[in-house]
XYZ file of C-alpha atoms in Angstrom:
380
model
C -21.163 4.530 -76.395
C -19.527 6.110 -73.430
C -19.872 9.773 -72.858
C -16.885 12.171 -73.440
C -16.575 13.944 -70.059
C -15.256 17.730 -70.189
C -13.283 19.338 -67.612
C -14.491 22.214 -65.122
C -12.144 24.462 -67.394
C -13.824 23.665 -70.572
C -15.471 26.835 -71.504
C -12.146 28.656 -71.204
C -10.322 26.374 -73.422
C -12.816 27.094 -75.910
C -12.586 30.765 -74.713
C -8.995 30.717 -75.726
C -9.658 29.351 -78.907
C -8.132 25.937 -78.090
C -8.006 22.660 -80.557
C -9.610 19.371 -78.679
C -8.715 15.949 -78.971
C -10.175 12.737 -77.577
C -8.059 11.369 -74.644
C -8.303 9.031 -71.793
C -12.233 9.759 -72.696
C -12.398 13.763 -71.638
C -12.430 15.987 -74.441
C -8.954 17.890 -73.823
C -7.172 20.998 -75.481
C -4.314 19.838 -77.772
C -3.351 23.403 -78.345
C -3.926 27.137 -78.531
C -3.897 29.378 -81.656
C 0.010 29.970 -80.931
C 0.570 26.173 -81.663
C 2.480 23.083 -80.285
C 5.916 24.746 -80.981
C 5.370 27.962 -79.190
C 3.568 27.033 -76.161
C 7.206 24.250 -75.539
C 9.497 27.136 -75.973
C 7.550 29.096 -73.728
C 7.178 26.514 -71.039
C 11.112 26.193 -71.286
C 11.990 29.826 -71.817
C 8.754 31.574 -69.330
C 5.532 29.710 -67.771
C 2.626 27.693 -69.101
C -0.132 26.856 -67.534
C -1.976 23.244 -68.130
C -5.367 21.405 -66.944
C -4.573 18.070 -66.472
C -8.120 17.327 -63.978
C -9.117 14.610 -66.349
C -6.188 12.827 -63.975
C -7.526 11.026 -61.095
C -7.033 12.645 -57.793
C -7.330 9.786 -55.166
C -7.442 10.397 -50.905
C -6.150 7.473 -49.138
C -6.686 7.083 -45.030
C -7.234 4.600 -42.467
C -10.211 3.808 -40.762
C -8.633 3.935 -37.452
C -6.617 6.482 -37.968
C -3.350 4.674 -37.743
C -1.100 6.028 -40.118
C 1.536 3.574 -39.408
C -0.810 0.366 -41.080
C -1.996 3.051 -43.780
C 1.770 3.144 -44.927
C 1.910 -0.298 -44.535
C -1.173 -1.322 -46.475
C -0.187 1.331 -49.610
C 3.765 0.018 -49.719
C 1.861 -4.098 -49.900
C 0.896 -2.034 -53.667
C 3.818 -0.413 -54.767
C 7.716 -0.853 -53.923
C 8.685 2.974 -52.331
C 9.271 3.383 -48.534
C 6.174 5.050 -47.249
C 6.659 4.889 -43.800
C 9.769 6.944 -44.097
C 8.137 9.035 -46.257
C 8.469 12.475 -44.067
C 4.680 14.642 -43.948
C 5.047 16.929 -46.735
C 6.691 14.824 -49.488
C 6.055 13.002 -51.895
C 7.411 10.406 -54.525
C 7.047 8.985 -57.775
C 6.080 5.073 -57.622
C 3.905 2.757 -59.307
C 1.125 -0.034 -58.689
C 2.971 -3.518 -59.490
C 0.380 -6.630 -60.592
C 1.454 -10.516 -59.650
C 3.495 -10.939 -62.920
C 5.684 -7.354 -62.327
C 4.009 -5.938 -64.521
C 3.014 -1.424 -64.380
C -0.707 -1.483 -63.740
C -0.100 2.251 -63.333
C 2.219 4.576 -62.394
C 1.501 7.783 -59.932
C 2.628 9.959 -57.138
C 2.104 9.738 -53.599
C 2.081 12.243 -50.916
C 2.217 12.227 -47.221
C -0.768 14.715 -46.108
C -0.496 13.875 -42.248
C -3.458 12.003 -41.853
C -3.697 10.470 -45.232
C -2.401 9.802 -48.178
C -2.872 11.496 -51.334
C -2.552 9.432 -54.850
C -2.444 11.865 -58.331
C -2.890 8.625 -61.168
C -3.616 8.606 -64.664
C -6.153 9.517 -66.732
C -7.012 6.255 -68.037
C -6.368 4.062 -64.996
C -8.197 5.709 -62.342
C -11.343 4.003 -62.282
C -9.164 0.633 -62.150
C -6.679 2.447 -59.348
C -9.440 2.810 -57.320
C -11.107 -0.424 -57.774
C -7.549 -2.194 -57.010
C -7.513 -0.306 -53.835
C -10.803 -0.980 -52.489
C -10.143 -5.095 -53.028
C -6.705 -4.658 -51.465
C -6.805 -2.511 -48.769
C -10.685 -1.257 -48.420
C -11.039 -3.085 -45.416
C -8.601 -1.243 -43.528
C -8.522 1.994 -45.292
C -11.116 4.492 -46.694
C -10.402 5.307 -50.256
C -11.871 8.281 -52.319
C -11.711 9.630 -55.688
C -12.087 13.404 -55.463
C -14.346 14.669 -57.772
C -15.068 18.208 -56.180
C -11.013 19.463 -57.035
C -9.675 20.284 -60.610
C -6.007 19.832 -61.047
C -3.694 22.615 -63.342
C 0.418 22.613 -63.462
C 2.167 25.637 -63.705
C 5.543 24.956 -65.358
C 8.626 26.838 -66.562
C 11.139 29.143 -65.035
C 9.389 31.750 -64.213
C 6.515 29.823 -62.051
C 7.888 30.154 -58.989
C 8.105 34.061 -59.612
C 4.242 34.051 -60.875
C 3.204 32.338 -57.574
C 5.160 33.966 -55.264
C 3.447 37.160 -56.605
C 0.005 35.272 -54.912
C 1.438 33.637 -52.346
C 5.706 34.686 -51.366
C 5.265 30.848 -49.083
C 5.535 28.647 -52.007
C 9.480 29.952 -52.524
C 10.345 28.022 -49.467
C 9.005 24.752 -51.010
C 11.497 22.878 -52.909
C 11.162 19.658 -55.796
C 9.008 17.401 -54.013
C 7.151 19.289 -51.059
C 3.837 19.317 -50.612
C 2.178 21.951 -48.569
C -1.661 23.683 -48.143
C -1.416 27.429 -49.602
C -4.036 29.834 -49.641
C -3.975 31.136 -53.614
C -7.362 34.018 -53.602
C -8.291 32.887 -50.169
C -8.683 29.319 -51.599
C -6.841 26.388 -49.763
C -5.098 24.664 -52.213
C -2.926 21.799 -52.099
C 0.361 22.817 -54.112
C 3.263 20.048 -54.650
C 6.378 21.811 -56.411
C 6.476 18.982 -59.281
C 5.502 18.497 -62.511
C 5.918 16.561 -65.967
C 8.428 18.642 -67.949
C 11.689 18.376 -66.620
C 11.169 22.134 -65.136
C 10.477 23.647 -62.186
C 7.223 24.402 -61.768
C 4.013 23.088 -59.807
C 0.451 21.121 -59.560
C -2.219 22.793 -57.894
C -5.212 20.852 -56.201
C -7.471 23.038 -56.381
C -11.538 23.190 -55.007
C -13.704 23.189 -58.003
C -15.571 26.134 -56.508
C -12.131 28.343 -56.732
C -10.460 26.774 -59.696
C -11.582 28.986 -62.851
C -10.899 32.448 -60.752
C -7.940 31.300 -59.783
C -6.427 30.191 -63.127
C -8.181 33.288 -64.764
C -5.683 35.357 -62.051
C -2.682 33.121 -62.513
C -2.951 33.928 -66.848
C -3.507 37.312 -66.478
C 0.564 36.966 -65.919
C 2.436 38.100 -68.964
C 4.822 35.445 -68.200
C 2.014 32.680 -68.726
C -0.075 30.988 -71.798
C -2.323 28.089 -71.847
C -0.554 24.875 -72.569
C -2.080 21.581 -74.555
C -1.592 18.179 -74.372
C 0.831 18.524 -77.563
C 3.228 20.264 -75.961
C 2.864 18.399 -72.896
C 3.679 15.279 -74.440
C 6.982 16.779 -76.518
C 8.256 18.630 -73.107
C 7.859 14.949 -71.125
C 9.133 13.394 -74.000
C 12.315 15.832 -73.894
C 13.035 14.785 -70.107
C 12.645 10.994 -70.451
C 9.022 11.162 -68.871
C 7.326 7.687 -69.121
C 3.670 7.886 -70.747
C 1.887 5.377 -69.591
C -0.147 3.296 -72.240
C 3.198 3.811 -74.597
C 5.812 3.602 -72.963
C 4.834 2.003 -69.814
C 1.781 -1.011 -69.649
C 0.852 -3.936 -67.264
C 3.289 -5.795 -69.106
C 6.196 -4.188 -68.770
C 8.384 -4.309 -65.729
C 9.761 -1.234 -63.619
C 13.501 -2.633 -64.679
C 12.733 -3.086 -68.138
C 11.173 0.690 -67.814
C 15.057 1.170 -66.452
C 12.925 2.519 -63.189
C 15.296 0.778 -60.698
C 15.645 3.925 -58.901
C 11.767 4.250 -57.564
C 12.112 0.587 -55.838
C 13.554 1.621 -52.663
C 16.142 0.052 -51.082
C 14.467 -0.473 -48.143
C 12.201 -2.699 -50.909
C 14.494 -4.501 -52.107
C 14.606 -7.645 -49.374
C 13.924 -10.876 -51.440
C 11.118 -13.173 -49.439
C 10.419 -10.891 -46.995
C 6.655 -10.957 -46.627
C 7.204 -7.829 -44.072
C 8.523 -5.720 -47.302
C 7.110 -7.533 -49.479
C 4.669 -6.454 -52.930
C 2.658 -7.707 -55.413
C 5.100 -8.878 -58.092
C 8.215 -8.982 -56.097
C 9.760 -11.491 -56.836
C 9.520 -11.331 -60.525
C 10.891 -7.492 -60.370
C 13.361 -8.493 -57.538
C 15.070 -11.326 -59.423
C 15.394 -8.441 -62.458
C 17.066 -6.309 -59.885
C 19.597 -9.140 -59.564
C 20.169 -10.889 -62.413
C 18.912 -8.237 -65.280
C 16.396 -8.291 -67.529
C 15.938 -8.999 -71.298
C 14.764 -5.661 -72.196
C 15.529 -2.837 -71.453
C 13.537 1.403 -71.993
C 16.533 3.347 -73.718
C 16.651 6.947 -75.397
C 17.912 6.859 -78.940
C 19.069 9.720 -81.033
C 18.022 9.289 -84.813
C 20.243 10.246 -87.148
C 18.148 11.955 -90.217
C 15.501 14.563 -89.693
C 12.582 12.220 -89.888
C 11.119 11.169 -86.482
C 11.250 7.629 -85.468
C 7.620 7.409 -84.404
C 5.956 4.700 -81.626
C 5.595 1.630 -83.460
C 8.486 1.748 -85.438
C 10.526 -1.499 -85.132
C 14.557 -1.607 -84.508
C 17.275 -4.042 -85.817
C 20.738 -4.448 -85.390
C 21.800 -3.923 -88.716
C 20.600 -2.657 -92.012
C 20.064 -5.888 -93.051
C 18.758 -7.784 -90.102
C 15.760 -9.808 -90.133
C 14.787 -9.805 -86.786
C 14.116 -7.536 -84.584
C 15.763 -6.356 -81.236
C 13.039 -4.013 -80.059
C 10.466 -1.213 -80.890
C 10.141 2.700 -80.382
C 7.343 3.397 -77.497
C 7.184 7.254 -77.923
C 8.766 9.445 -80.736
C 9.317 13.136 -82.287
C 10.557 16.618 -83.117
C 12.116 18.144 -79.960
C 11.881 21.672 -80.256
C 14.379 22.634 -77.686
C 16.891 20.397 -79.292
C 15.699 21.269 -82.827
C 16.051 17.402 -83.920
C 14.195 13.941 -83.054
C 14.066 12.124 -80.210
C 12.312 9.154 -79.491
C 12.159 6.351 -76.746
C 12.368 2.812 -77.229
C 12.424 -0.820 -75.682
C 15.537 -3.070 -77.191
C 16.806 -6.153 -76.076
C 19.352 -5.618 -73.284
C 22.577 -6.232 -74.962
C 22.322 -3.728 -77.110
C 21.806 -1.051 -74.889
C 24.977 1.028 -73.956
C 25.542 4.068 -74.700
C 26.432 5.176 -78.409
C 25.661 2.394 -80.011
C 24.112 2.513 -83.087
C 20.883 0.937 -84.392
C 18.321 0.740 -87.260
C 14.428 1.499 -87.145
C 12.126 0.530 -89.664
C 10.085 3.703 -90.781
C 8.186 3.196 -93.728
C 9.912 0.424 -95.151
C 13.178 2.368 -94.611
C 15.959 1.444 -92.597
C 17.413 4.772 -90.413
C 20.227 4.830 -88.437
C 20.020 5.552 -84.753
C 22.056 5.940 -81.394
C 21.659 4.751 -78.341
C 22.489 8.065 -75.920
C 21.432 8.697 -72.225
C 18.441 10.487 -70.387
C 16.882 12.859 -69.898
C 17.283 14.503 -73.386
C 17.189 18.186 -72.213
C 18.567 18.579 -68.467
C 15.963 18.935 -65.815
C 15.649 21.873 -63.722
C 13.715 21.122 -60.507
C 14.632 23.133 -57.592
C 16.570 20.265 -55.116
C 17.460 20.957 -51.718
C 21.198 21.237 -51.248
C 22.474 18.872 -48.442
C 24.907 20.290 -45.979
């Protein structure tokens, strides 16, 4: 039996009185004596502050110090356009296996002279082994164990890490940039998995427990868990992956057309191409039988992962299944994602999960379920 693994920010958790749960094997904070409800409303309404270094943190760089073939190697793994990927940016994308299938999905910055890979939890052991029997002969690949990793989230983060460093209000959604917080380099990317602005701090291990200790000393801040994590993600049409995304789903079926770039999108093209093109190509084109949509039930009761759909009340078979479900507290009513066969997809339309032996009505509405709030440049 495999060991649970703790994070460097353990003993404050249990400090702050936290609850732990078993996930992606560390033993993680699920919430805070305030509870799952409270800490959401505060990450919409203030700040929170989460530890998600049980994700793998992954340096990427080539052993000859050409960053031209290092873009080229990563993009022969996932469909974005690396090599127009400006230093200081990043993007969301995803490692694609030979049958189209999400063998994980990530984010990628340009550091200058590497790469730098934030993956899940669960996957990162696998990430890195995929990497090494891809592209280890050309590049060096690392998982960083000697950084923990925290978000700061909510409309007033900005404001709480200005106060450390005023820099980080010249970043906008998607920058990444070095900034000293407490004479600690850190690397800061103005993202996040909420649907608000906020940011994720790379942080040395050495630094990482004065520095959060600082940043919650804020009024405007609390500790966040994994519960509310999951219901804020869950309220912006976040993928999890392991529910609603898995190495048998497709990006298109995931209705994540928008991280293939176009300059990925050129069918036989060995020069652009990547693993599982042409399966996820051909969806591109012609569609593909299923499809991720948001659905709006219509009772109280949340429609729950698991839960199987149908066309009617009285159907027999089914047209799909609910990947992630539950209360959203900002909307004060369920929500839930779900994967249904294609034609029964647009907007409005109305549906029936199985809950219990129960059939409940449902609609088909659009994403994200609360409206995000990143900071975007505004183009001239």
């Amino acid at each position: 039996m495999s060991e649970v693994k703790k994070t460097i920010l353990f003993d404050m958790h249990e400090r702050l009185g936290a609850k732990f749960v078993a996930f992606a094997g560390y033993k993680m904070p699920v919430q805070y004596p305030t509870g799952v409800m409270k800490e959401h409303l505060q990450v919409r309404s203030a700040a929170g502050l989460f530890d998600v270094s049980h994700m793998g943190q992954i340096k990427v760089s080539s052993k000859r110090g050409d960053q031209v073939e290092l873009a080229k190697c990563l993009e022969k793994l996932m469909p974005c356009d690396l090599s127009n990927l400006s230093e200081g940016r990043q993007c969301y994308s995803f490692f694609t296996n030979e049958e189209g299938g999400l063998s994980d999905d990530l984010m990628v910055a340009n550091r200058g002279d590497h790469f730098f890979l934030v993956v899940n939890a669960s996957r990162k052991f696998n990430d890195v082994s995929h990497l090494n029997n891809k592209i280890g002969d050309k590049c060096d690949i690392k998982l960083l164990d000697d950084r923990a990793l925290i978000a700061l989230q909510g409309p007033l983060a900005s404001s709480v890490l200005e106060g450390i460093n005023k820099n980080v209000s010249e970043m906008f959604f998607l920058d990444v940039r070095t900034i000293k917080l407490f004479e600690a380099d850190c690397w800061v990317s103005r993202s996040g998995y909420t649907g608000e602005d906020g940011f994720e701090l790379s942080i040395p291990n050495d630094d990482v427990i004065r520095i959060v200790d600082e940043i919650l000393s804020s009024q405007s801040v609390w500790p966040i868990g994994l519960g509310a994590r999951d219901s804020l993600r869950l309220e912006a049409g976040l993928c999890l992956y392991g529910n609603d995304l898995n190495d048998r789903t497709t990006p298109v079926e995931a209705s994540l057309n928008w991280a293939i770039h176009k300059t990925r999108r050129i069918v036989g093209n060995k020069q652009t191409g990547f693993i599982g093109d042409n399966v996820i190509l051909n969806q591109l084109q012609s569609g593909s039988e299923l499809k991720r949509v948001a659905l709006f039930p219509k009772e109280r009761a949340p429609i729950r992962e698991g839960c199987k759909l149908f066309e009617t009340m009285e159907s027999e078979v089914s047209i799909g299944a609910v990947t992630s479900g539950g209360f959203s507290p900002t909307l004060q009513k369920p929500i839930s994602l779900a994967y249904i066969k294609r034609s029964f997809a647009k907007i409005d339309n109305e549906i029936f999960a199985e809950v219990r032996g129960k059939r409940m009505p449902a609609v088909v509405t659009s994403l994200p379920f609360v409206k995000t709030k990143y900071k975007l440049r505004i183009k001239e």
